Coordinates of C-alpha atoms in Angstrom, one line a residue:
X1 CA -69.8 -15.4 33.3
X2 CA -70.1 -12.0 31.7
X3 CA -72.2 -11.8 28.6
X4 CA -69.8 -11.0 25.8
X5 CA -66.2 -11.4 24.6
X6 CA -64.7 -9.3 21.8
X7 CA -61.5 -10.4 20.1
X8 CA -60.0 -7.6 18.0
X9 CA -58.3 -8.9 14.9
X10 CA -57.6 -7.2 11.6
X11 CA -60.5 -7.9 9.1
X12 CA -62.5 -6.2 6.3
X13 CA -66.2 -5.2 6.4
X14 CA -69.1 -7.2 4.7
X15 CA -72.8 -7.5 4.1
X16 CA -75.2 -10.4 3.4
X17 CA -77.3 -13.2 5.0
X18 CA -76.8 -16.9 4.9
X19 CA -79.1 -19.5 6.3
X20 CA -78.9 -20.1 10.0
X21 CA -77.5 -16.6 10.8
X22 CA -78.9 -14.9 13.9
X23 CA -79.5 -11.2 14.1
X24 CA -81.5 -11.2 17.4
X25 CA -81.5 -8.0 19.5
X26 CA -81.6 -8.5 23.3
X27 CA -82.4 -5.4 25.4
X28 CA -79.3 -3.3 26.2
X29 CA -78.2 -3.8 29.8
X30 CA -78.6 -0.9 32.2
X31 CA -74.9 -1.0 33.2
X32 CA -72.1 0.0 31.0
X33 CA -70.0 -2.7 29.3
X34 CA -66.5 -4.0 30.4
X35 CA -64.1 -4.6 27.6
X36 CA -60.8 -6.5 27.4
X37 CA -58.5 -6.0 24.4
X38 CA -56.1 -8.9 23.8
X39 CA -52.9 -8.0 21.8
X40 CA -49.2 -8.8 21.8
X41 CA -48.2 -9.5 18.2
X42 CA -49.4 -8.6 14.7
X43 CA -48.0 -7.8 11.3
X44 CA -49.6 -4.4 11.8
X45 CA -48.9 -1.7 14.3
X46 CA -50.8 -3.5 17.1
X47 CA -49.6 -1.2 19.9
X48 CA -50.9 2.0 18.3
X49 CA -54.1 0.2 17.1
X50 CA -54.9 -0.9 20.7
X51 CA -54.4 2.6 21.9
X52 CA -56.7 4.0 19.2
X53 CA -59.4 1.3 19.7
X54 CA -59.4 1.8 23.4
X55 CA -59.9 5.6 22.9
X56 CA -62.7 5.0 20.4
X57 CA -64.6 2.8 22.8
X58 CA -64.1 5.0 25.9
X59 CA -65.1 8.2 24.0
X60 CA -68.4 6.6 23.0
X61 CA -69.5 6.6 26.6
X62 CA -71.0 3.1 26.3
X63 CA -68.2 1.2 28.0
X64 CA -67.3 1.3 31.7
X65 CA -63.7 0.0 31.4
X66 CA -61.4 -1.0 28.6
X67 CA -58.5 -3.1 29.8
X68 CA -55.6 -4.6 27.8
X69 CA -54.0 -8.1 28.1
X70 CA -50.7 -8.4 26.2
X71 CA -49.4 -11.8 25.3
X72 CA -45.8 -12.9 25.8
X73 CA -43.5 -12.4 22.7
X74 CA -43.4 -15.1 20.1
X75 CA -40.2 -16.6 21.4
X76 CA -41.1 -16.6 25.0
X77 CA -40.7 -19.7 27.1
X78 CA -43.5 -22.2 27.5
X79 CA -43.6 -21.2 31.2
X80 CA -44.3 -17.6 30.2
X81 CA -47.1 -18.6 27.9
X82 CA -48.6 -20.9 30.5
X83 CA -48.6 -18.1 33.0
X84 CA -50.5 -15.8 30.7
X85 CA -54.1 -16.4 31.5
X86 CA -56.4 -13.5 30.6
X87 CA -59.6 -13.8 32.7
X88 CA -62.2 -13.5 29.9
X89 CA -65.1 -14.1 32.4
X90 CA -64.5 -10.7 34.1
X91 CA -65.5 -8.9 31.0
X92 CA -68.6 -8.4 28.9
X93 CA -66.4 -8.2 25.8
X94 CA -62.9 -9.1 24.9
X95 CA -61.2 -7.3 22.0
X96 CA -58.3 -9.2 20.5
X97 CA -55.8 -7.3 18.4
X98 CA -53.7 -10.4 18.0
X99 CA -52.2 -11.9 14.8
X100 CA -49.8 -14.8 15.3
X101 CA -49.5 -15.5 11.6
X102 CA -51.6 -17.1 8.9
X103 CA -49.4 -20.2 8.3
X104 CA -49.6 -23.5 10.3
X105 CA -46.2 -22.5 11.8
X106 CA -47.7 -19.3 13.2
X107 CA -48.0 -18.7 17.0
X108 CA -50.8 -20.5 18.7
X109 CA -52.0 -20.1 22.2
X110 CA -51.7 -22.8 24.8
X111 CA -54.5 -25.3 24.4
X112 CA -55.9 -24.5 27.8
X113 CA -56.3 -20.8 26.8
X114 CA -57.8 -21.7 23.5
X115 CA -60.3 -23.9 25.3
X116 CA -61.1 -21.1 27.7
X117 CA -62.0 -18.7 24.8
X118 CA -64.1 -21.4 23.1
X119 CA -66.0 -22.0 26.4
X120 CA -66.4 -18.3 27.0
X121 CA -68.1 -17.6 23.6
X122 CA -70.1 -20.8 23.5
X123 CA -71.6 -20.1 26.9
X124 CA -72.7 -16.6 26.0
X125 CA -69.6 -14.4 25.6
X126 CA -69.1 -12.1 22.7
X127 CA -66.1 -12.0 20.3
X128 CA -65.0 -9.3 17.9
X129 CA -62.3 -10.0 15.3
X130 CA -60.6 -6.8 14.2
X131 CA -58.9 -6.5 10.8
X132 CA -55.8 -8.9 10.7
X133 CA -56.9 -10.9 13.7
X134 CA -58.6 -13.2 11.2
X135 CA -55.1 -14.2 10.0
X136 CA -54.5 -16.0 13.3
X137 CA -54.8 -19.7 14.3
X138 CA -55.3 -21.6 11.1
X139 CA -54.9 -24.9 13.1
X140 CA -57.7 -24.0 15.6
X141 CA -61.0 -25.4 14.3
X142 CA -63.2 -23.6 16.8
X143 CA -61.6 -20.2 16.1
X144 CA -62.1 -20.7 12.3
X145 CA -65.7 -21.5 13.0
X146 CA -66.2 -18.4 15.1
X147 CA -64.6 -15.9 12.6
X148 CA -66.2 -17.6 9.6
X149 CA -63.6 -16.4 7.1
X150 CA -59.9 -15.8 7.5
X151 CA -56.7 -15.2 5.6
X152 CA -56.6 -18.8 4.4
X153 CA -55.6 -20.5 1.1
X154 CA -58.5 -21.3 -1.2
X155 CA -58.0 -25.0 -0.5
X156 CA -58.8 -24.3 3.2
X157 CA -62.6 -23.8 2.6
X158 CA -65.2 -21.8 0.7
X159 CA -65.3 -18.1 0.2
X160 CA -68.1 -15.5 -0.1
X161 CA -68.8 -12.7 -2.5
X162 CA -71.9 -10.6 -3.1
X163 CA -73.4 -10.6 -6.6
X164 CA -75.0 -7.7 -8.6
X165 CA -78.4 -8.5 -7.1
X166 CA -77.1 -8.2 -3.5
X167 CA -77.2 -12.0 -3.0
X168 CA -74.4 -13.7 -1.0
X169 CA -72.7 -16.3 -3.2
X170 CA -70.5 -19.1 -1.9
X171 CA -67.4 -19.9 -4.0
X172 CA -66.6 -23.6 -3.4
X173 CA -63.4 -24.7 -1.7
X174 CA -60.5 -24.8 -4.1
X175 CA -62.0 -22.3 -6.5
X176 CA -61.7 -18.5 -7.0
X177 CA -59.1 -16.2 -5.7
X178 CA -56.7 -16.6 -2.8
X179 CA -56.3 -14.0 0.0
X180 CA -54.8 -10.7 -0.8
X181 CA -55.3 -7.0 -1.2
X182 CA -54.0 -4.1 -3.4
X183 CA -52.6 -0.8 -2.2
X184 CA -54.4 1.5 0.1
X185 CA -57.2 3.5 -1.5
X186 CA -60.6 5.0 -0.9
X187 CA -63.6 2.8 -1.6
X188 CA -67.3 2.7 -1.1
X189 CA -68.9 0.4 1.5
X190 CA -72.4 -0.9 0.7
X191 CA -74.7 -1.9 3.5
X192 CA -76.3 -5.3 2.7
X193 CA -78.3 -5.9 5.9
X194 CA -79.8 -2.5 6.9
X195 CA -82.1 -4.0 9.6
X196 CA -79.3 -5.4 11.8
X197 CA -78.5 -3.4 15.0
X198 CA -74.9 -2.7 13.8
X199 CA -76.0 -1.2 10.5
X200 CA -79.4 0.1 11.3
X201 CA -79.9 3.7 10.2
X202 CA -76.6 3.9 8.2
X203 CA -76.7 5.2 4.6
X204 CA -76.9 2.5 1.9
X205 CA -73.4 3.5 0.7
X206 CA -70.6 5.4 2.4
X207 CA -67.0 6.3 1.5
X208 CA -64.2 4.8 3.5
X209 CA -60.6 6.2 3.2
X210 CA -57.1 4.9 2.6
X211 CA -57.6 1.2 3.4
X212 CA -56.4 -2.0 1.9
X213 CA -59.5 -3.7 0.5
X214 CA -59.0 -7.3 1.5
X215 CA -60.2 -10.1 -0.8
X216 CA -60.3 -13.9 -1.0
X217 CA -60.9 -14.8 2.6
X218 CA -61.7 -18.5 3.2
X219 CA -63.0 -20.6 6.0
X220 CA -66.0 -22.6 7.2
X221 CA -68.3 -19.7 6.2
X222 CA -71.2 -21.2 8.2
X223 CA -74.2 -19.3 9.7
X224 CA -72.8 -15.9 8.5
X225 CA -74.9 -12.8 8.2
X226 CA -73.0 -10.5 6.0
X227 CA -73.5 -6.8 6.9
X228 CA -71.7 -4.9 4.2
X229 CA -69.4 -5.3 1.1
X230 CA -67.1 -3.3 -1.1
X231 CA -66.3 -3.6 -4.8
X232 CA -62.6 -4.7 -5.3
X233 CA -60.9 -3.3 -8.3
X234 CA -58.4 -6.1 -7.9
X235 CA -60.8 -9.1 -8.1
X236 CA -63.6 -7.2 -9.9
X237 CA -66.0 -8.7 -7.3
X238 CA -67.9 -7.5 -4.3
X239 CA -65.9 -8.6 -1.3
X240 CA -67.5 -8.9 2.2
X241 CA -66.3 -6.4 4.7
X242 CA -68.0 -7.3 8.0
X243 CA -70.3 -10.0 9.3
X244 CA -71.8 -11.6 12.4
X245 CA -72.0 -15.3 13.4
X246 CA -73.7 -17.0 16.4
X247 CA -71.4 -19.5 18.3
X248 CA -73.3 -21.5 20.9
X249 CA -74.9 -18.8 23.1
X250 CA -72.4 -16.2 22.1
X251 CA -72.1 -13.6 19.3
X252 CA -69.2 -12.9 17.0
X253 CA -68.6 -9.7 15.0
X254 CA -65.8 -9.6 12.4
X255 CA -64.6 -6.4 10.6
X256 CA -62.0 -6.3 7.8
X257 CA -61.6 -2.6 8.2
X258 CA -59.0 -0.7 10.3
X259 CA -55.7 -1.2 8.5
X260 CA -52.7 0.4 10.3
X261 CA -49.1 -0.2 9.2
X262 CA -46.1 0.6 11.3
X263 CA -45.3 4.3 10.8
X264 CA -48.3 4.6 8.5
X265 CA -51.2 7.0 8.7
X266 CA -54.1 6.0 10.9
X267 CA -56.7 7.4 8.4
X268 CA -58.8 4.3 8.3
X269 CA -59.3 4.3 12.1
X270 CA -60.2 7.9 12.0
X271 CA -63.0 7.3 9.6
X272 CA -66.3 8.1 11.3
X273 CA -67.9 5.1 9.5
X274 CA -65.4 2.7 10.9
X275 CA -65.6 4.1 14.4
X276 CA -69.4 4.0 14.4
X277 CA -69.6 0.4 13.2
X278 CA -66.8 -0.8 15.5
X279 CA -68.5 0.7 18.6
X280 CA -71.8 -0.8 17.5
X281 CA -70.2 -4.2 16.7
X282 CA -68.5 -4.3 20.2
X283 CA -71.7 -3.4 21.9
X284 CA -73.7 -5.9 19.9
X285 CA -71.3 -8.7 20.6
X286 CA -71.7 -7.9 24.3
X287 CA -75.4 -7.4 24.5
X288 CA -77.2 -8.3 21.2
X289 CA -78.1 -4.6 20.8
X290 CA -76.4 -1.4 19.6
X291 CA -77.3 1.9 21.1
X292 CA -74.7 4.1 19.3
X293 CA -76.6 6.7 17.2
X294 CA -75.6 7.5 13.7
X295 CA -73.5 10.8 14.0
X296 CA -74.3 13.8 11.9
X297 CA -70.9 13.7 10.3
X298 CA -71.2 10.1 9.1
X299 CA -69.6 9.6 5.7
X300 CA -71.8 9.9 2.5
X301 CA -71.4 8.0 -0.7
X302 CA -69.0 10.7 -2.0
X303 CA -67.6 12.4 1.1
X304 CA -65.2 10.9 3.7
X305 CA -65.6 12.0 7.3
X306 CA -62.6 11.8 9.7
X307 CA -62.3 12.3 13.4
X308 CA -59.6 14.9 13.9
X309 CA -58.4 16.0 17.4
X310 CA -57.8 19.7 17.0
X311 CA -54.9 20.8 19.3
X312 CA -54.5 24.2 17.6
X313 CA -56.9 26.1 19.9
X314 CA -58.8 27.4 16.9
X315 CA -62.3 26.2 16.2
X316 CA -63.4 25.7 12.6
X317 CA -66.0 28.1 11.3
X318 CA -69.6 26.9 10.9
X319 CA -69.8 24.1 8.3
X320 CA -66.0 23.5 8.2
X321 CA -63.9 20.6 9.5
X322 CA -60.4 20.8 10.9
X323 CA -58.1 18.5 8.8
X324 CA -54.9 19.1 10.7
X325 CA -54.7 18.5 14.5
X326 CA -51.8 20.7 15.3
X327 CA -50.0 17.9 17.2
X328 CA -48.8 15.3 14.6
X329 CA -49.2 14.2 11.0
X330 CA -52.2 12.1 11.6
X331 CA -54.4 12.1 8.5
X332 CA -51.5 13.2 6.3
X333 CA -48.9 11.2 4.4
X334 CA -45.5 12.4 3.2
X335 CA -41.8 11.9 3.8
X336 CA -40.7 12.8 7.3
X337 CA -37.5 14.0 5.7
X338 CA -39.4 17.1 4.6
X339 CA -42.5 17.2 6.8
X340 CA -43.0 17.5 10.5
X341 CA -45.0 19.4 13.1
X342 CA -43.3 22.4 14.7
X343 CA -45.0 24.9 17.1
X344 CA -48.4 23.3 16.3
X345 CA -47.9 23.9 12.6
X346 CA -47.7 21.6 9.6
X347 CA -44.1 22.4 8.6
X348 CA -42.2 21.6 5.4
X349 CA -38.5 22.2 5.0
X350 CA -36.1 21.8 2.1
X351 CA -32.3 22.3 2.3
X352 CA -31.7 23.4 -1.3
X353 CA -30.9 19.9 -2.6
X354 CA -34.3 18.8 -3.9
X355 CA -34.4 17.4 -7.4
X356 CA -38.1 17.6 -7.7
X357 CA -41.0 19.1 -5.7
X358 CA -42.3 17.0 -2.8
X359 CA -45.8 16.9 -1.3
X360 CA -47.6 15.7 1.8
X361 CA -51.1 14.5 1.0
X362 CA -54.2 14.7 3.1
X363 CA -55.7 11.2 3.5
X364 CA -59.2 12.3 4.3
X365 CA -60.4 11.5 0.7
X366 CA -60.7 13.3 -2.5
X367 CA -62.0 16.9 -2.7
X368 CA -64.4 18.0 -5.4
X369 CA -66.4 21.2 -4.6
X370 CA -65.1 22.8 -1.4
X371 CA -64.0 25.9 0.4
X372 CA -60.6 25.8 2.1
X373 CA -59.2 28.2 4.7
X374 CA -55.7 28.0 6.1
X375 CA -53.1 30.3 7.7
X376 CA -49.8 30.2 5.8
X377 CA -46.3 31.5 6.5
X378 CA -43.4 31.1 4.0
X379 CA -39.8 32.0 4.6
X380 CA -38.2 34.7 2.5
X381 CA -37.3 33.2 -0.9
X382 CA -39.6 30.2 -0.2
X383 CA -42.0 28.6 -2.6
X384 CA -44.9 26.2 -1.8
X385 CA -48.5 25.6 -2.8
X386 CA -51.9 24.3 -1.9
X387 CA -52.5 21.5 -4.3
X388 CA -56.2 20.6 -4.9
X389 CA -58.1 18.1 -7.1
X390 CA -54.6 16.6 -7.6
X391 CA -53.4 13.3 -9.0
X392 CA -50.8 11.3 -7.2
X393 CA -48.0 10.2 -9.5
X394 CA -45.6 7.8 -7.8
X395 CA -44.3 6.9 -11.3
X396 CA -42.8 10.4 -11.5
X397 CA -41.1 10.1 -8.0
X398 CA -41.8 9.8 -4.3
X399 CA -44.7 12.0 -3.1
X400 CA -45.3 13.6 -6.4
X401 CA -48.8 15.2 -7.0
X402 CA -49.9 17.0 -10.2
X403 CA -52.9 19.3 -10.8
X404 CA -54.3 22.6 -9.7
X405 CA -52.3 24.7 -7.2
X406 CA -52.8 27.9 -5.3
X407 CA -49.2 29.1 -5.2
X408 CA -47.4 30.4 -2.1
X409 CA -44.4 32.4 -3.4
X410 CA -42.4 34.7 -1.2
X411 CA -40.5 36.8 -3.8
X412 CA -43.0 37.4 -6.6
X413 CA -46.4 39.1 -5.8
X414 CA -47.8 38.2 -9.2
X415 CA -47.1 34.5 -8.4
X416 CA -48.3 34.5 -4.7
X417 CA -51.9 33.2 -4.8
X418 CA -51.9 32.4 -8.6
X419 CA -53.5 29.3 -10.1
X420 CA -50.8 27.0 -11.4
X421 CA -51.1 23.5 -12.8
X422 CA -48.3 21.3 -11.5
X423 CA -46.8 19.2 -14.4
X424 CA -49.6 20.2 -16.6
X425 CA -50.8 23.4 -18.3
X426 CA -48.6 25.4 -15.9
X427 CA -49.6 29.0 -15.3
X428 CA -53.4 29.3 -15.7
X429 CA -53.8 32.7 -14.1
X430 CA -51.2 35.1 -12.6
X431 CA -52.2 36.8 -9.3
X432 CA -54.5 39.7 -10.1
X433 CA -56.0 38.1 -13.2
X434 CA -59.6 37.1 -14.1
X435 CA -59.3 34.3 -16.6
X436 CA -61.4 32.1 -18.9
X437 CA -59.6 28.9 -20.2
X438 CA -61.0 28.1 -23.6
X439 CA -62.0 24.6 -24.7
X440 CA -58.6 24.1 -26.2
X441 CA -56.8 24.8 -23.0
X442 CA -55.7 28.4 -23.8
X443 CA -56.2 30.8 -20.8
X444 CA -57.4 34.3 -21.6
X445 CA -57.2 37.4 -19.3
X446 CA -60.7 38.9 -19.2
X447 CA -60.3 41.3 -16.2
X448 CA -58.0 42.2 -13.4
X449 CA -57.8 42.8 -9.6
X450 CA -55.3 45.2 -8.0
X451 CA -52.0 43.4 -7.4
X452 CA -51.1 43.4 -3.7
X453 CA -48.0 42.3 -1.9
X454 CA -48.1 40.1 1.2
X455 CA -44.8 40.1 3.2
X456 CA -42.9 36.8 3.6
X457 CA -42.2 35.5 7.1
X458 CA -45.7 36.6 8.4
X459 CA -49.0 34.7 8.7
X460 CA -51.5 35.2 6.0
X461 CA -55.1 33.8 5.6
X462 CA -55.4 31.8 2.3
X463 CA -58.8 30.9 1.0
X464 CA -59.6 28.6 -2.0
X465 CA -63.1 28.2 -3.4
X466 CA -63.7 25.5 -6.0
X467 CA -67.2 25.2 -7.4
X468 CA -67.5 23.0 -10.5
X469 CA -65.1 24.5 -13.1
X470 CA -64.9 27.8 -11.3
X471 CA -61.9 28.4 -9.0
X472 CA -61.2 31.5 -6.9
X473 CA -58.3 32.3 -4.5
X474 CA -57.9 35.0 -1.8
X475 CA -55.1 36.1 0.5
X476 CA -56.1 38.1 3.6
X477 CA -59.6 38.6 2.1
X478 CA -58.1 40.1 -1.1
X479 CA -59.0 38.3 -4.4
X480 CA -55.9 37.0 -6.3
X481 CA -57.5 34.9 -9.1
X482 CA -60.9 34.1 -10.6
X483 CA -60.7 31.3 -13.2
X484 CA -63.4 29.5 -15.3
X485 CA -62.0 26.3 -16.9
X486 CA -63.8 25.3 -20.1
X487 CA -61.1 22.8 -21.1
X488 CA -62.8 19.4 -20.6
X489 CA -59.7 17.4 -21.5
X490 CA -57.3 19.3 -19.3
X491 CA -59.3 20.2 -16.2
X492 CA -59.9 18.1 -13.1
X493 CA -63.1 18.1 -11.1
X494 CA -61.9 16.1 -8.2
X495 CA -58.7 14.7 -6.7
X496 CA -56.5 14.8 -3.6
X497 CA -55.5 17.7 -1.4
X498 CA -51.8 18.3 -0.7
X499 CA -49.2 20.9 0.1
X500 CA -45.7 21.3 -1.3
X501 CA -42.0 22.0 -0.7
X502 CA -40.3 23.3 -3.8
X503 CA -37.0 22.9 -5.5
X504 CA -34.7 25.8 -5.2
X505 CA -33.0 27.6 -2.3
X506 CA -33.5 26.4 1.3
X507 CA -37.0 27.2 2.5
X508 CA -39.5 26.7 5.3
X509 CA -43.3 26.6 4.8
X510 CA -45.8 26.4 7.7
X511 CA -49.6 25.8 7.7
X512 CA -52.1 26.0 10.7
X513 CA -55.8 26.3 11.2
X514 CA -56.4 24.1 8.2
X515 CA -60.2 24.1 7.7
X516 CA -62.2 22.4 4.9
X517 CA -65.9 22.8 4.0
X518 CA -67.2 20.3 1.5
X519 CA -69.8 21.6 -1.0
X520 CA -72.4 19.7 -2.9
X521 CA -71.0 17.3 -5.6
X522 CA -73.5 18.3 -8.2
X523 CA -72.8 22.0 -8.6
X524 CA -73.4 23.0 -12.2
X525 CA -70.5 23.6 -14.6
X526 CA -70.2 26.9 -16.4
X527 CA -70.5 26.5 -20.2
X528 CA -68.8 28.4 -23.0
X529 CA -72.2 30.0 -23.8
X530 CA -72.3 31.4 -20.2
X531 CA -68.6 32.4 -20.1
X532 CA -67.9 34.3 -23.3
X533 CA -64.3 35.4 -24.0
X534 CA -64.4 39.1 -25.0
X535 CA -62.7 40.2 -28.2
X536 CA -60.2 42.3 -26.4
X537 CA -59.0 39.5 -24.1
X538 CA -55.3 38.7 -24.1
X539 CA -53.5 35.4 -23.6
X540 CA -52.0 34.6 -20.2
X541 CA -48.3 35.1 -20.5
X542 CA -46.6 31.6 -20.3
X543 CA -44.1 30.8 -17.7
X544 CA -40.6 31.9 -18.6
X545 CA -41.8 34.8 -20.8
X546 CA -43.8 36.5 -18.1
X547 CA -42.0 39.5 -16.5
X548 CA -42.7 40.4 -12.8
X549 CA -45.5 42.8 -12.5
X550 CA -45.5 46.0 -10.4
X551 CA -47.6 46.0 -7.2
X552 CA -50.7 48.2 -7.2
X553 CA -51.4 47.9 -3.4
X554 CA -48.8 47.6 -0.6

């Protein structure tokens, strides 16, 4: 028999140690590891998840083969189910991305196959449960024992949390919260067991993007070593995110991370933190060791790091990351009615019937201090914008984002590249203006740049630099605005990144070579003592009363 079996199910990541847990590290085998992924049904996008997980494992270089065994459909005949017999013993690890349902009426495997998996793990095979795979098989005692915690009612068994002193606490059967999760959001993972092979060398905390933080998992909860946890804003408790369990001679790794809905963004699976811990978890289940090194671009406590496949042919400048792959909308979320990829470009189109502005949002996490470089082409008469440090406002409409915006406007040079605040203070600086916004929110013009025109229908290089409360924009290397925002109540120091299609006449906007460079979070803020508004400063003309300005430079 091979040494490890990995079942890939959908589960969250955790940290902690309970009595009886084993963290032993056997020497890594000289040969590469053979993996089997088991899938076939799931309330998530299991086909796409299998493809991504297989790519993650093969790209690591640690695994010789990654095969897939797909179950019959739920309503298949008993003969079809009996004929489906994945040969676990051929593999060092089996990954199961299978979720037949969390109720007693859910799909179970034939008893002989369930017994084959039990024997495989107990005799030394490895098992990995990925995300929702812990929903499966509530009537299978051995499976519940192997995964430790699953999507089970609180009367099924105890649950685990981590207290403020980093101690794993058992919540007795019948008490506490039931299984669930809130909407997708970014949250911080805290490593609880830093000396385990899976977590060794990882930072104490790291930021994970756009994931449903699962809570209230219940089960036997025996012999669990919790590896990490995350604070749930829904339960106000530290929920376990991944853990390991010995089962006979075998090893089981469970991760709650990796959420992927049908037609949803795969941001969580592109997180470098998830990819690293998943590869390590699979290898550990197979061998008892984990040789994957911590990559240089591993997330920090405040900065998300995503794997992006760049198909644009352009490499990011030093220190920058590509945030659009030039092939599809991976890592972005917006309505396909308005957003697509055409000719390798992030493309937005409006037909003139929009009732309010629509956005597509980057799901790589919030931006704080950063430099952004992107090539932009807007159709004649078009209007768009680069939204940054924004706030998502679904209460105002689908895909609405408010906040700072570097405008992209075809027909007004004094708007193209200006600083605008969507659904807020509105025009903060026209193109060509140096501005200080006072503590009451009034913007004052303190100096000027030459006003230059940039023709519509052509590619232009936009650059945005946000450092504390100091924002600057450029087009084709020419400065368009320089703004210091002293308004503590009105300004934003972090938020989402998005781009816009605007109400008005039909338009097309395209973006490519989208590169982002995070800057330190703790850059100093400019004070009113440092940014003095001169006596001859004039107020920025408000929208609606500002007349188009003449161009100084063609």
